[in-house]
mmCIF file of C-alpha atoms in Angstrom:
data_model
loop_
_atom_site.group_PDB
_atom_site.id
_atom_site.type_symbol
_atom_site.label_atom_id
_atom_site.label_comp_id
_atom_site.label_asym_id
_atom_site.label_seq_id
_atom_site.Cartn_x
_atom_site.Cartn_y
_atom_site.Cartn_z
ATOM 1 C CA MET A 1094 -0.586 22.020 6.227
ATOM 2 C CA HIS A 1095 0.552 24.056 9.167
ATOM 3 C CA PHE A 1096 2.897 26.402 9.364
ATOM 4 C CA ALA A 1097 4.052 27.806 12.732
ATOM 5 C CA ARG A 1098 4.981 31.198 13.244
ATOM 6 C CA CYS A 1099 8.146 32.092 14.644
ATOM 7 C CA SER A 1100 7.139 35.689 15.839
ATOM 8 C CA THR A 1101 4.401 33.186 17.941
ATOM 9 C CA PHE A 1102 6.866 32.181 20.521
ATOM 10 C CA ALA A 1103 9.110 35.623 20.145
ATOM 11 C CA ARG A 1104 6.411 37.580 21.394
ATOM 12 C CA ALA A 1105 6.468 33.929 24.180
ATOM 13 C CA GLY A 1106 10.228 35.183 24.843
ATOM 14 C CA ARG A 1107 10.164 31.472 24.240
ATOM 15 C CA GLY A 1108 13.087 32.873 21.381
ATOM 16 C CA THR A 1109 13.146 32.519 17.794
ATOM 17 C CA ILE A 1110 13.287 28.772 15.827
ATOM 18 C CA ALA A 1111 16.790 28.620 16.798
ATOM 19 C CA GLY A 1112 16.718 27.667 20.218
ATOM 20 C CA MET A 1113 13.728 24.794 19.712
ATOM 21 C CA THR A 1114 13.594 23.239 16.775
ATOM 22 C CA THR A 1115 16.145 20.857 17.263
ATOM 23 C CA SER A 1116 14.870 19.837 21.330
ATOM 24 C CA HIS A 1117 10.584 20.111 20.409
ATOM 25 C CA SER A 1118 11.973 17.801 16.924
ATOM 26 C CA THR A 1119 13.899 15.629 19.667
ATOM 27 C CA ARG A 1120 10.564 15.756 21.422
ATOM 28 C CA GLY A 1121 8.179 14.670 18.810
ATOM 29 C CA ILE A 1122 10.362 11.308 18.127
ATOM 30 C CA ALA A 1123 9.986 10.156 21.653
ATOM 31 C CA MET A 1124 6.770 10.373 21.692
ATOM 32 C CA VAL A 1125 5.932 8.632 18.213
ATOM 33 C CA LEU A 1126 8.610 6.420 19.655
ATOM 34 C CA LEU A 1127 6.663 5.278 22.682
ATOM 35 C CA ALA A 1128 3.265 5.635 20.552
ATOM 36 C CA ALA A 1129 4.284 2.880 18.176
ATOM 37 C CA MET A 1130 5.363 0.636 22.102
ATOM 38 C CA LEU A 1131 1.746 1.047 22.826
ATOM 39 C CA TRP A 1132 0.483 0.579 19.936
ATOM 40 C CA GLY A 1133 3.325 -2.583 18.845
ATOM 41 C CA THR A 1134 0.971 -4.634 21.953
ATOM 42 C CA THR A 1135 -1.801 -5.000 19.907
ATOM 43 C CA GLY A 1136 -1.600 -8.623 19.108
ATOM 44 C CA THR A 1137 -0.304 -9.799 22.319
ATOM 45 C CA ALA A 1138 -3.939 -8.481 24.112
ATOM 46 C CA GLN A 1139 -6.004 -9.820 21.456
ATOM 47 C CA SER A 1140 -4.254 -13.065 21.391
ATOM 48 C CA LEU A 1141 -5.045 -13.154 25.706
ATOM 49 C CA ALA A 1142 -8.471 -12.078 24.991
ATOM 50 C CA PRO A 1143 -10.571 -15.011 25.048
ATOM 51 C CA ALA A 1144 -12.558 -15.965 21.692
ATOM 52 C CA GLY A 1145 -15.769 -15.100 20.118
ATOM 53 C CA LEU A 1146 -15.908 -11.802 19.880
ATOM 54 C CA SER A 1147 -15.491 -10.497 15.753
ATOM 55 C CA PRO A 1148 -11.871 -8.600 15.219
ATOM 56 C CA TYR A 1149 -14.260 -5.890 12.846
ATOM 57 C CA TRP A 1150 -16.529 -5.251 16.852
ATOM 58 C CA VAL A 1151 -13.127 -5.425 18.624
ATOM 59 C CA GLY A 1152 -11.713 -2.193 15.724
ATOM 60 C CA ALA A 1153 -14.807 -1.100 16.667
ATOM 61 C CA LEU A 1154 -15.605 -1.244 20.017
ATOM 62 C CA ARG A 1155 -12.005 0.134 20.305
ATOM 63 C CA LEU A 1156 -12.271 3.035 18.535
ATOM 64 C CA ALA A 1157 -15.978 4.286 20.871
ATOM 65 C CA VAL A 1158 -13.629 3.869 23.948
ATOM 66 C CA ALA A 1159 -10.774 5.903 22.337
ATOM 67 C CA SER A 1160 -13.534 8.951 21.824
ATOM 68 C CA GLY A 1161 -14.909 8.559 25.270
ATOM 69 C CA PHE A 1162 -11.092 8.709 26.889
ATOM 70 C CA PHE A 1163 -10.662 11.732 23.930
ATOM 71 C CA ALA A 1164 -14.238 13.083 24.909
ATOM 72 C CA LEU A 1165 -13.290 14.031 28.739
ATOM 73 C CA LEU A 1166 -9.948 15.283 27.904
ATOM 74 C CA ALA A 1167 -10.444 17.445 25.236
ATOM 75 C CA ALA A 1168 -13.838 18.829 27.451
ATOM 76 C CA PRO A 1169 -11.980 21.791 29.193
ATOM 77 C CA ALA A 1170 -11.285 22.794 25.871
ATOM 78 C CA LEU A 1171 -14.691 22.635 24.567
ATOM 79 C CA TRP A 1172 -16.145 24.578 27.523
ATOM 80 C CA TRP A 1173 -13.240 27.096 27.110
ATOM 81 C CA ARG A 1174 -13.145 27.626 24.116
ATOM 82 C CA ALA A 1175 -15.673 25.739 21.536
ATOM 83 C CA SER A 1176 -12.418 24.660 20.202
ATOM 84 C CA ALA A 1177 -14.564 21.663 18.173
ATOM 85 C CA ALA A 1178 -16.580 24.433 16.231
ATOM 86 C CA ARG A 1179 -14.126 26.400 14.541
ATOM 87 C CA LEU A 1180 -13.011 22.611 13.166
ATOM 88 C CA PRO A 1181 -13.052 21.976 9.783
ATOM 89 C CA TRP A 1182 -16.070 20.009 9.058
ATOM 90 C CA ARG A 1183 -14.860 18.357 5.835
ATOM 91 C CA PRO A 1184 -11.027 17.134 7.269
ATOM 92 C CA VAL A 1185 -12.773 15.618 10.168
ATOM 93 C CA LEU A 1186 -15.240 13.548 8.366
ATOM 94 C CA LEU A 1187 -12.091 12.993 5.494
ATOM 95 C CA ALA A 1188 -9.685 12.153 8.272
ATOM 96 C CA GLY A 1189 -12.693 9.767 10.063
ATOM 97 C CA ALA A 1190 -13.389 7.991 7.366
ATOM 98 C CA CYS A 1191 -9.758 7.035 7.373
ATOM 99 C CA VAL A 1192 -9.368 5.699 10.572
ATOM 100 C CA ALA A 1193 -12.870 3.843 9.712
ATOM 101 C CA ALA A 1194 -11.039 2.465 6.172
ATOM 102 C CA TYR A 1195 -8.007 2.002 8.120
ATOM 103 C CA ASN A 1196 -9.554 -0.629 10.640
ATOM 104 C CA LEU A 1197 -12.371 -2.262 8.670
ATOM 105 C CA SER A 1198 -9.532 -3.158 5.946
ATOM 106 C CA PHE A 1199 -6.964 -3.953 8.214
ATOM 107 C CA PHE A 1200 -8.377 -6.673 9.906
ATOM 108 C CA ALA A 1201 -10.328 -8.120 6.614
ATOM 109 C CA GLY A 1202 -6.582 -7.746 4.807
ATOM 110 C CA VAL A 1203 -4.790 -10.114 7.900
ATOM 111 C CA LYS A 1204 -7.689 -12.158 8.005
ATOM 112 C CA ALA A 1205 -7.157 -12.134 4.521
ATOM 113 C CA SER A 1206 -4.037 -12.864 3.710
ATOM 114 C CA GLY A 1207 -2.174 -13.910 7.588
ATOM 115 C CA VAL A 1208 -0.870 -11.649 9.716
ATOM 116 C CA ALA A 1209 2.501 -12.001 9.829
ATOM 117 C CA LEU A 1210 2.042 -10.970 5.276
ATOM 118 C CA GLY A 1211 -0.989 -8.670 6.338
ATOM 119 C CA THR A 1212 0.620 -7.241 8.987
ATOM 120 C CA ALA A 1213 4.051 -6.510 6.821
ATOM 121 C CA ILE A 1214 1.717 -4.790 3.913
ATOM 122 C CA ALA A 1215 -0.197 -2.287 6.232
ATOM 123 C CA ILE A 1216 2.437 -0.903 8.573
ATOM 124 C CA GLY A 1217 5.370 -1.239 5.927
ATOM 125 C CA SER A 1218 3.253 0.316 3.180
ATOM 126 C CA GLY A 1219 2.500 3.254 5.683
ATOM 127 C CA PRO A 1220 5.107 5.552 5.413
ATOM 128 C CA ILE A 1221 5.495 4.661 1.201
ATOM 129 C CA TRP A 1222 2.380 6.443 0.834
ATOM 130 C CA ALA A 1223 2.561 9.466 3.547
ATOM 131 C CA GLY A 1224 6.221 10.042 1.553
ATOM 132 C CA LEU A 1225 4.644 9.963 -2.021
ATOM 133 C CA MET A 1226 1.226 12.312 -0.086
ATOM 134 C CA GLN A 1227 3.239 14.957 1.412
ATOM 135 C CA THR A 1228 5.656 14.724 -2.052
ATOM 136 C CA LEU A 1229 2.329 16.037 -3.505
ATOM 137 C CA ALA A 1230 1.210 18.718 -0.847
ATOM 138 C CA GLN A 1231 4.714 20.363 -0.474
ATOM 139 C CA ARG A 1232 5.639 19.390 -4.741
ATOM 140 C CA ARG A 1233 9.543 18.534 -3.652
ATOM 141 C CA TRP A 1234 10.943 14.706 -2.803
ATOM 142 C CA PRO A 1235 11.345 14.110 0.767
ATOM 143 C CA ALA A 1236 15.126 13.682 1.563
ATOM 144 C CA PRO A 1237 17.472 11.114 -0.006
ATOM 145 C CA VAL A 1238 18.750 9.839 3.366
ATOM 146 C CA TRP A 1239 14.694 9.626 4.096
ATOM 147 C CA TRP A 1240 14.271 7.604 1.849
ATOM 148 C CA ALA A 1241 16.445 5.548 2.051
ATOM 149 C CA GLY A 1242 15.882 4.387 6.232
ATOM 150 C CA THR A 1243 12.276 4.605 5.252
ATOM 151 C CA LEU A 1244 12.717 1.345 2.729
ATOM 152 C CA LEU A 1245 15.283 0.157 5.112
ATOM 153 C CA GLY A 1246 12.867 -0.133 7.861
ATOM 154 C CA VAL A 1247 9.906 -1.477 5.565
ATOM 155 C CA ALA A 1248 12.254 -4.677 4.050
ATOM 156 C CA GLY A 1249 13.408 -5.402 8.095
ATOM 157 C CA GLY A 1250 9.976 -4.888 9.076
ATOM 158 C CA ALA A 1251 8.688 -7.995 5.761
ATOM 159 C CA ALA A 1252 12.230 -9.446 6.996
ATOM 160 C CA MET A 1253 10.953 -9.933 10.337
ATOM 161 C CA ALA A 1254 7.367 -10.788 8.650
ATOM 162 C CA LEU A 1255 8.241 -13.440 7.172
ATOM 163 C CA ASN A 1256 10.154 -14.992 10.000
ATOM 164 C CA GLY A 1257 12.441 -17.466 8.165
ATOM 165 C CA HIS A 1258 9.653 -18.525 4.255
ATOM 166 C CA ALA A 1259 11.357 -18.346 1.841
ATOM 167 C CA SER A 1260 7.917 -17.383 0.627
ATOM 168 C CA VAL A 1261 4.350 -16.906 1.056
ATOM 169 C CA SER A 1262 0.885 -16.133 -0.958
ATOM 170 C CA ALA A 1263 -2.672 -14.338 -0.247
ATOM 171 C CA PRO A 1264 -5.096 -13.326 -2.610
ATOM 172 C CA LEU A 1265 -4.760 -10.672 -4.764
ATOM 173 C CA ALA A 1266 -7.653 -8.502 -3.078
ATOM 174 C CA GLY A 1267 -6.233 -9.606 0.362
ATOM 175 C CA ILE A 1268 -2.924 -7.471 -0.810
ATOM 176 C CA ALA A 1269 -5.236 -4.649 -1.549
ATOM 177 C CA LEU A 1270 -7.116 -4.411 0.996
ATOM 178 C CA CYS A 1271 -3.564 -3.982 3.453
ATOM 179 C CA LEU A 1272 -2.266 -1.779 0.985
ATOM 180 C CA LEU A 1273 -5.576 0.833 1.913
ATOM 181 C CA ALA A 1274 -5.495 -0.032 5.017
ATOM 182 C CA GLY A 1275 -1.737 1.323 4.289
ATOM 183 C CA LEU A 1276 -2.654 4.386 2.305
ATOM 184 C CA ALA A 1277 -5.807 5.473 5.226
ATOM 185 C CA TYR A 1278 -3.432 5.206 7.780
ATOM 186 C CA ALA A 1279 -0.883 7.736 5.630
ATOM 187 C CA ALA A 1280 -4.169 10.460 4.456
ATOM 188 C CA TYR A 1281 -5.220 10.286 8.379
ATOM 189 C CA ALA A 1282 -1.554 11.336 10.246
ATOM 190 C CA LEU A 1283 -1.038 14.158 7.138
ATOM 191 C CA LEU A 1284 -5.272 15.625 7.636
ATOM 192 C CA ASN A 1285 -4.850 15.437 10.795
ATOM 193 C CA LYS A 1286 -1.455 16.890 11.208
ATOM 194 C CA PRO A 1287 -3.476 20.413 10.883
ATOM 195 C CA LEU A 1288 -6.690 19.340 12.671
ATOM 196 C CA VAL A 1289 -3.983 19.146 15.774
ATOM 197 C CA ALA A 1290 -2.156 22.501 15.398
ATOM 198 C CA GLN A 1291 -5.699 24.405 14.990
ATOM 199 C CA SER A 1292 -7.234 22.967 17.621
ATOM 200 C CA GLY A 1293 -4.882 20.527 19.851
ATOM 201 C CA ALA A 1294 -5.013 16.656 20.455
ATOM 202 C CA ALA A 1295 -7.493 15.436 22.563
ATOM 203 C CA SER A 1296 -10.430 18.347 20.692
ATOM 204 C CA ALA A 1297 -9.236 16.744 16.723
ATOM 205 C CA ASN A 1298 -9.156 13.730 17.814
ATOM 206 C CA LEU A 1299 -12.176 14.032 19.770
ATOM 207 C CA ALA A 1300 -13.655 15.262 16.609
ATOM 208 C CA VAL A 1301 -11.926 12.484 14.495
ATOM 209 C CA PHE A 1302 -11.808 9.269 16.093
ATOM 210 C CA GLY A 1303 -16.449 10.012 17.302
ATOM 211 C CA THR A 1304 -16.165 10.452 13.593
ATOM 212 C CA ALA A 1305 -14.598 7.292 12.851
ATOM 213 C CA ALA A 1306 -16.262 5.464 16.010
ATOM 214 C CA LEU A 1307 -19.996 6.662 14.215
ATOM 215 C CA LEU A 1308 -19.105 4.904 11.081
ATOM 216 C CA SER A 1309 -17.550 2.028 11.425
ATOM 217 C CA LEU A 1310 -19.740 0.843 14.883
ATOM 218 C CA PRO A 1311 -22.810 -0.469 11.700
ATOM 219 C CA VAL A 1312 -19.934 -2.245 9.805
ATOM 220 C CA ALA A 1313 -18.702 -4.132 12.044
ATOM 221 C CA SER A 1314 -22.767 -4.801 12.955
ATOM 222 C CA VAL A 1315 -23.149 -6.026 9.784
ATOM 223 C CA LEU A 1316 -19.335 -8.254 9.552
ATOM 224 C CA GLY A 1317 -19.122 -9.416 12.604
ATOM 225 C CA GLY A 1318 -22.882 -10.713 13.336
ATOM 226 C CA PRO A 1319 -24.151 -9.872 16.560
ATOM 227 C CA LEU A 1320 -22.277 -8.310 18.913
ATOM 228 C CA ARG A 1321 -21.657 -11.374 21.692
ATOM 229 C CA ALA A 1322 -19.056 -11.070 23.500
ATOM 230 C CA PRO A 1323 -17.868 -12.706 27.459
ATOM 231 C CA GLY A 1324 -16.513 -11.061 30.143
ATOM 232 C CA ALA A 1325 -13.322 -11.536 30.307
ATOM 233 C CA THR A 1326 -13.175 -9.718 26.708
ATOM 234 C CA TRP A 1327 -14.466 -6.219 27.683
ATOM 235 C CA ALA A 1328 -11.346 -5.916 29.807
ATOM 236 C CA ILE A 1329 -9.542 -6.307 26.392
ATOM 237 C CA VAL A 1330 -11.262 -3.850 25.243
ATOM 238 C CA ALA A 1331 -11.276 -1.753 27.472
ATOM 239 C CA TYR A 1332 -6.809 -1.841 27.745
ATOM 240 C CA LEU A 1333 -6.961 -1.295 23.193
ATOM 241 C CA GLY A 1334 -8.742 1.377 23.491
ATOM 242 C CA LEU A 1335 -7.616 3.495 26.499
ATOM 243 C CA VAL A 1336 -3.804 2.913 25.854
ATOM 244 C CA ALA A 1337 -3.625 0.859 22.882
ATOM 245 C CA THR A 1338 -5.911 3.417 21.236
ATOM 246 C CA GLY A 1339 -6.025 6.340 23.424
ATOM 247 C CA VAL A 1340 -3.582 7.714 25.019
ATOM 248 C CA ALA A 1341 -1.088 6.079 21.773
ATOM 249 C CA TYR A 1342 -2.343 8.846 19.722
ATOM 250 C CA LEU A 1343 -3.120 11.302 22.034
ATOM 251 C CA LEU A 1344 1.025 10.704 21.920
ATOM 252 C CA PHE A 1345 1.310 10.743 18.141
ATOM 253 C CA SER A 1346 -1.168 13.021 17.956
ATOM 254 C CA HIS A 1347 1.083 15.669 20.292
ATOM 255 C CA ALA A 1348 3.814 14.442 17.762
ATOM 256 C CA LEU A 1349 2.672 15.729 14.683
ATOM 257 C CA ARG A 1350 3.680 19.250 16.293
ATOM 258 C CA HIS A 1351 7.221 19.345 15.658
ATOM 259 C CA ILE A 1352 7.898 16.616 13.177
ATOM 260 C CA SER A 1353 6.232 15.690 9.570
ATOM 261 C CA GLY A 1354 3.625 13.102 9.078
ATOM 262 C CA ALA A 1355 5.042 11.137 6.071
ATOM 263 C CA THR A 1356 8.528 11.442 9.831
ATOM 264 C CA ALA A 1357 6.050 10.380 11.915
ATOM 265 C CA VAL A 1358 4.134 8.044 9.530
ATOM 266 C CA THR A 1359 7.810 5.623 9.514
ATOM 267 C CA LEU A 1360 8.685 5.951 12.998
ATOM 268 C CA ALA A 1361 5.710 4.083 13.406
ATOM 269 C CA LEU A 1362 7.540 1.575 12.070
ATOM 270 C CA ALA A 1363 8.715 0.671 15.682
ATOM 271 C CA GLU A 1364 5.439 -0.899 16.424
ATOM 272 C CA PRO A 1365 6.382 -4.533 14.580
ATOM 273 C CA VAL A 1366 9.956 -3.388 17.368
ATOM 274 C CA THR A 1367 7.551 -4.042 20.324
ATOM 275 C CA ALA A 1368 5.246 -7.074 19.037
ATOM 276 C CA PHE A 1369 8.343 -8.969 17.939
ATOM 277 C CA ALA A 1370 9.917 -9.048 22.251
ATOM 278 C CA LEU A 1371 5.996 -9.620 23.386
ATOM 279 C CA ALA A 1372 5.526 -11.963 21.019
ATOM 280 C CA ILE A 1373 9.449 -13.755 21.954
ATOM 281 C CA ALA A 1374 9.483 -12.995 25.939
ATOM 282 C CA VAL A 1375 4.600 -13.153 26.403
ATOM 283 C CA VAL A 1376 3.842 -15.340 23.998
ATOM 284 C CA GLY A 1377 6.943 -17.463 23.960
ATOM 285 C CA GLU A 1378 7.464 -17.472 20.112
ATOM 286 C CA ALA A 1379 11.323 -18.471 19.046
ATOM 287 C CA PRO A 1380 11.667 -15.787 16.174
ATOM 288 C CA SER A 1381 14.416 -17.001 12.508
ATOM 289 C CA ALA A 1382 17.454 -15.711 12.401
ATOM 290 C CA MET A 1383 15.594 -13.654 9.339
ATOM 291 C CA ALA A 1384 13.190 -12.341 11.846
ATOM 292 C CA PHE A 1385 17.037 -10.955 13.320
ATOM 293 C CA TRP A 1386 17.923 -9.535 10.468
ATOM 294 C CA GLY A 1387 14.641 -8.015 9.957
ATOM 295 C CA LEU A 1388 15.421 -6.857 13.051
ATOM 296 C CA ALA A 1389 18.398 -5.171 12.867
ATOM 297 C CA GLY A 1390 17.284 -3.707 9.341
ATOM 298 C CA VAL A 1391 14.181 -1.870 10.722
ATOM 299 C CA LEU A 1392 16.258 -0.275 14.173
ATOM 300 C CA ALA A 1393 18.682 0.976 11.271
ATOM 301 C CA GLY A 1394 16.096 2.454 8.815
ATOM 302 C CA LEU A 1395 14.544 4.248 12.031
ATOM 303 C CA LEU A 1396 17.976 5.287 12.746
ATOM 304 C CA LEU A 1397 18.472 6.713 9.342
ATOM 305 C CA VAL A 1398 14.713 8.420 9.426
ATOM 306 C CA VAL A 1399 15.289 10.238 12.869
ATOM 307 C CA TRP A 1400 19.157 11.327 12.212
ATOM 308 C CA ALA A 1401 17.304 12.698 7.989
ATOM 309 C CA GLU A 1402 14.578 15.062 10.651
ATOM 310 C CA LEU A 1403 17.062 16.228 12.619
ATOM 311 C CA ARG A 1404 19.780 17.017 10.313
ATOM 312 C CA THR A 1405 16.643 18.698 7.971
ATOM 313 C CA GLN A 1406 15.614 20.800 11.779
ATOM 314 C CA ALA A 1407 19.815 21.972 12.395
ATOM 315 C CA SER A 1408 19.218 23.443 8.418
ATOM 316 C CA ARG A 1409 16.103 25.233 9.153
ATOM 317 C CA ARG A 1410 18.299 26.286 12.541
ATOM 318 C CA ARG A 1411 20.681 27.713 10.935
ATOM 319 C CA ALA A 1412 18.983 29.262 8.459
ATOM 320 C CA ALA A 1413 17.023 30.955 10.967
ATOM 321 C CA GLU A 1414 21.537 31.891 12.106
ATOM 322 C CA GLY A 1415 21.358 34.046 9.511
ATOM 323 C CA GLY A 1416 18.735 35.921 8.553
ATOM 324 C CA LYS A 1417 16.726 34.262 5.633
ATOM 325 C CA GLY A 1418 13.140 34.721 7.339
ATOM 326 C CA ALA A 1419 10.492 32.264 9.322
ATOM 327 C CA LEU A 1420 10.458 28.918 8.996
ATOM 328 C CA PRO A 1421 8.227 26.663 9.840
ATOM 329 C CA ALA A 1422 8.589 25.201 12.891
ATOM 330 C CA ASP A 1423 6.604 21.760 12.995
ATOM 331 C CA GLY A 1424 8.808 20.135 10.868
ATOM 332 C CA GLU A 1425 6.543 20.481 7.966
ATOM 333 C CA GLY A 1426 8.765 19.262 5.351
ATOM 334 C CA SER A 1427 11.135 18.157 7.032
ATOM 335 C CA ALA A 1428 11.591 14.773 6.073
#
């Protein structure tokens, strides 16, 4: 994982890490929460689309549209610095495969398991996968308070998904696909962090999402059949690609400069909060009391994770002030 050099900030006249870690972490946290709000509009947007376009095509096409968005943003940097040439192709290919796997396994898993249960498993398992993978990478467990917030948020998300039902059932294959989606999303976040640090958010995402689109389009043609869609559907695809994918992942990637990958994945649990609000305001659903308790659990879990991130940054700042040497400035390991 990428570790920023404190001396870089000192040479730039911006002081040491003591003056920037907390504010940068707050900025990163805000970016992820805003990205999660945009992701939370995906379900409502798809529900408003005319029938006729396979969800596999929706997933693949939104990746293609997002790739075009990132290409426009990255064009100046690629022209002047040729930053794409400096990106290591193996992490880019793996990250792109993770994004493609997330899209395909998520749609297939939700189709097999049901929207509520499938979404809860996919989104809820992501933070746990991220915490475990970051532990293996750093050989250090995240702080107990981070785990407490993460598990509380996951439990709250599950309660929101159950929405008053005592139990739900799903085939094992569907559950496995949803778990794979959570794993792929967490792996993408951890792989994307050093890529963004190396070449910038737009260039890194162009490489990753371009790879994902190239992998997803042929699969969509096989699983989704011929591409046939009413004209109104393309407006939904454009929104999903430009806003709910392009802008959202741009914010998420910028945030990875300032907070750890595991924390970013956990904060994305704010996504079902937005979906919950839109389901009430736009779709007209009437959630159960259990769903509202779940909402409270998600919000409380997010607050604990934010507190853990800021507390770690404060400890890092105090250590820097005490002359204990250069420390990571981007939040890596802060979970």
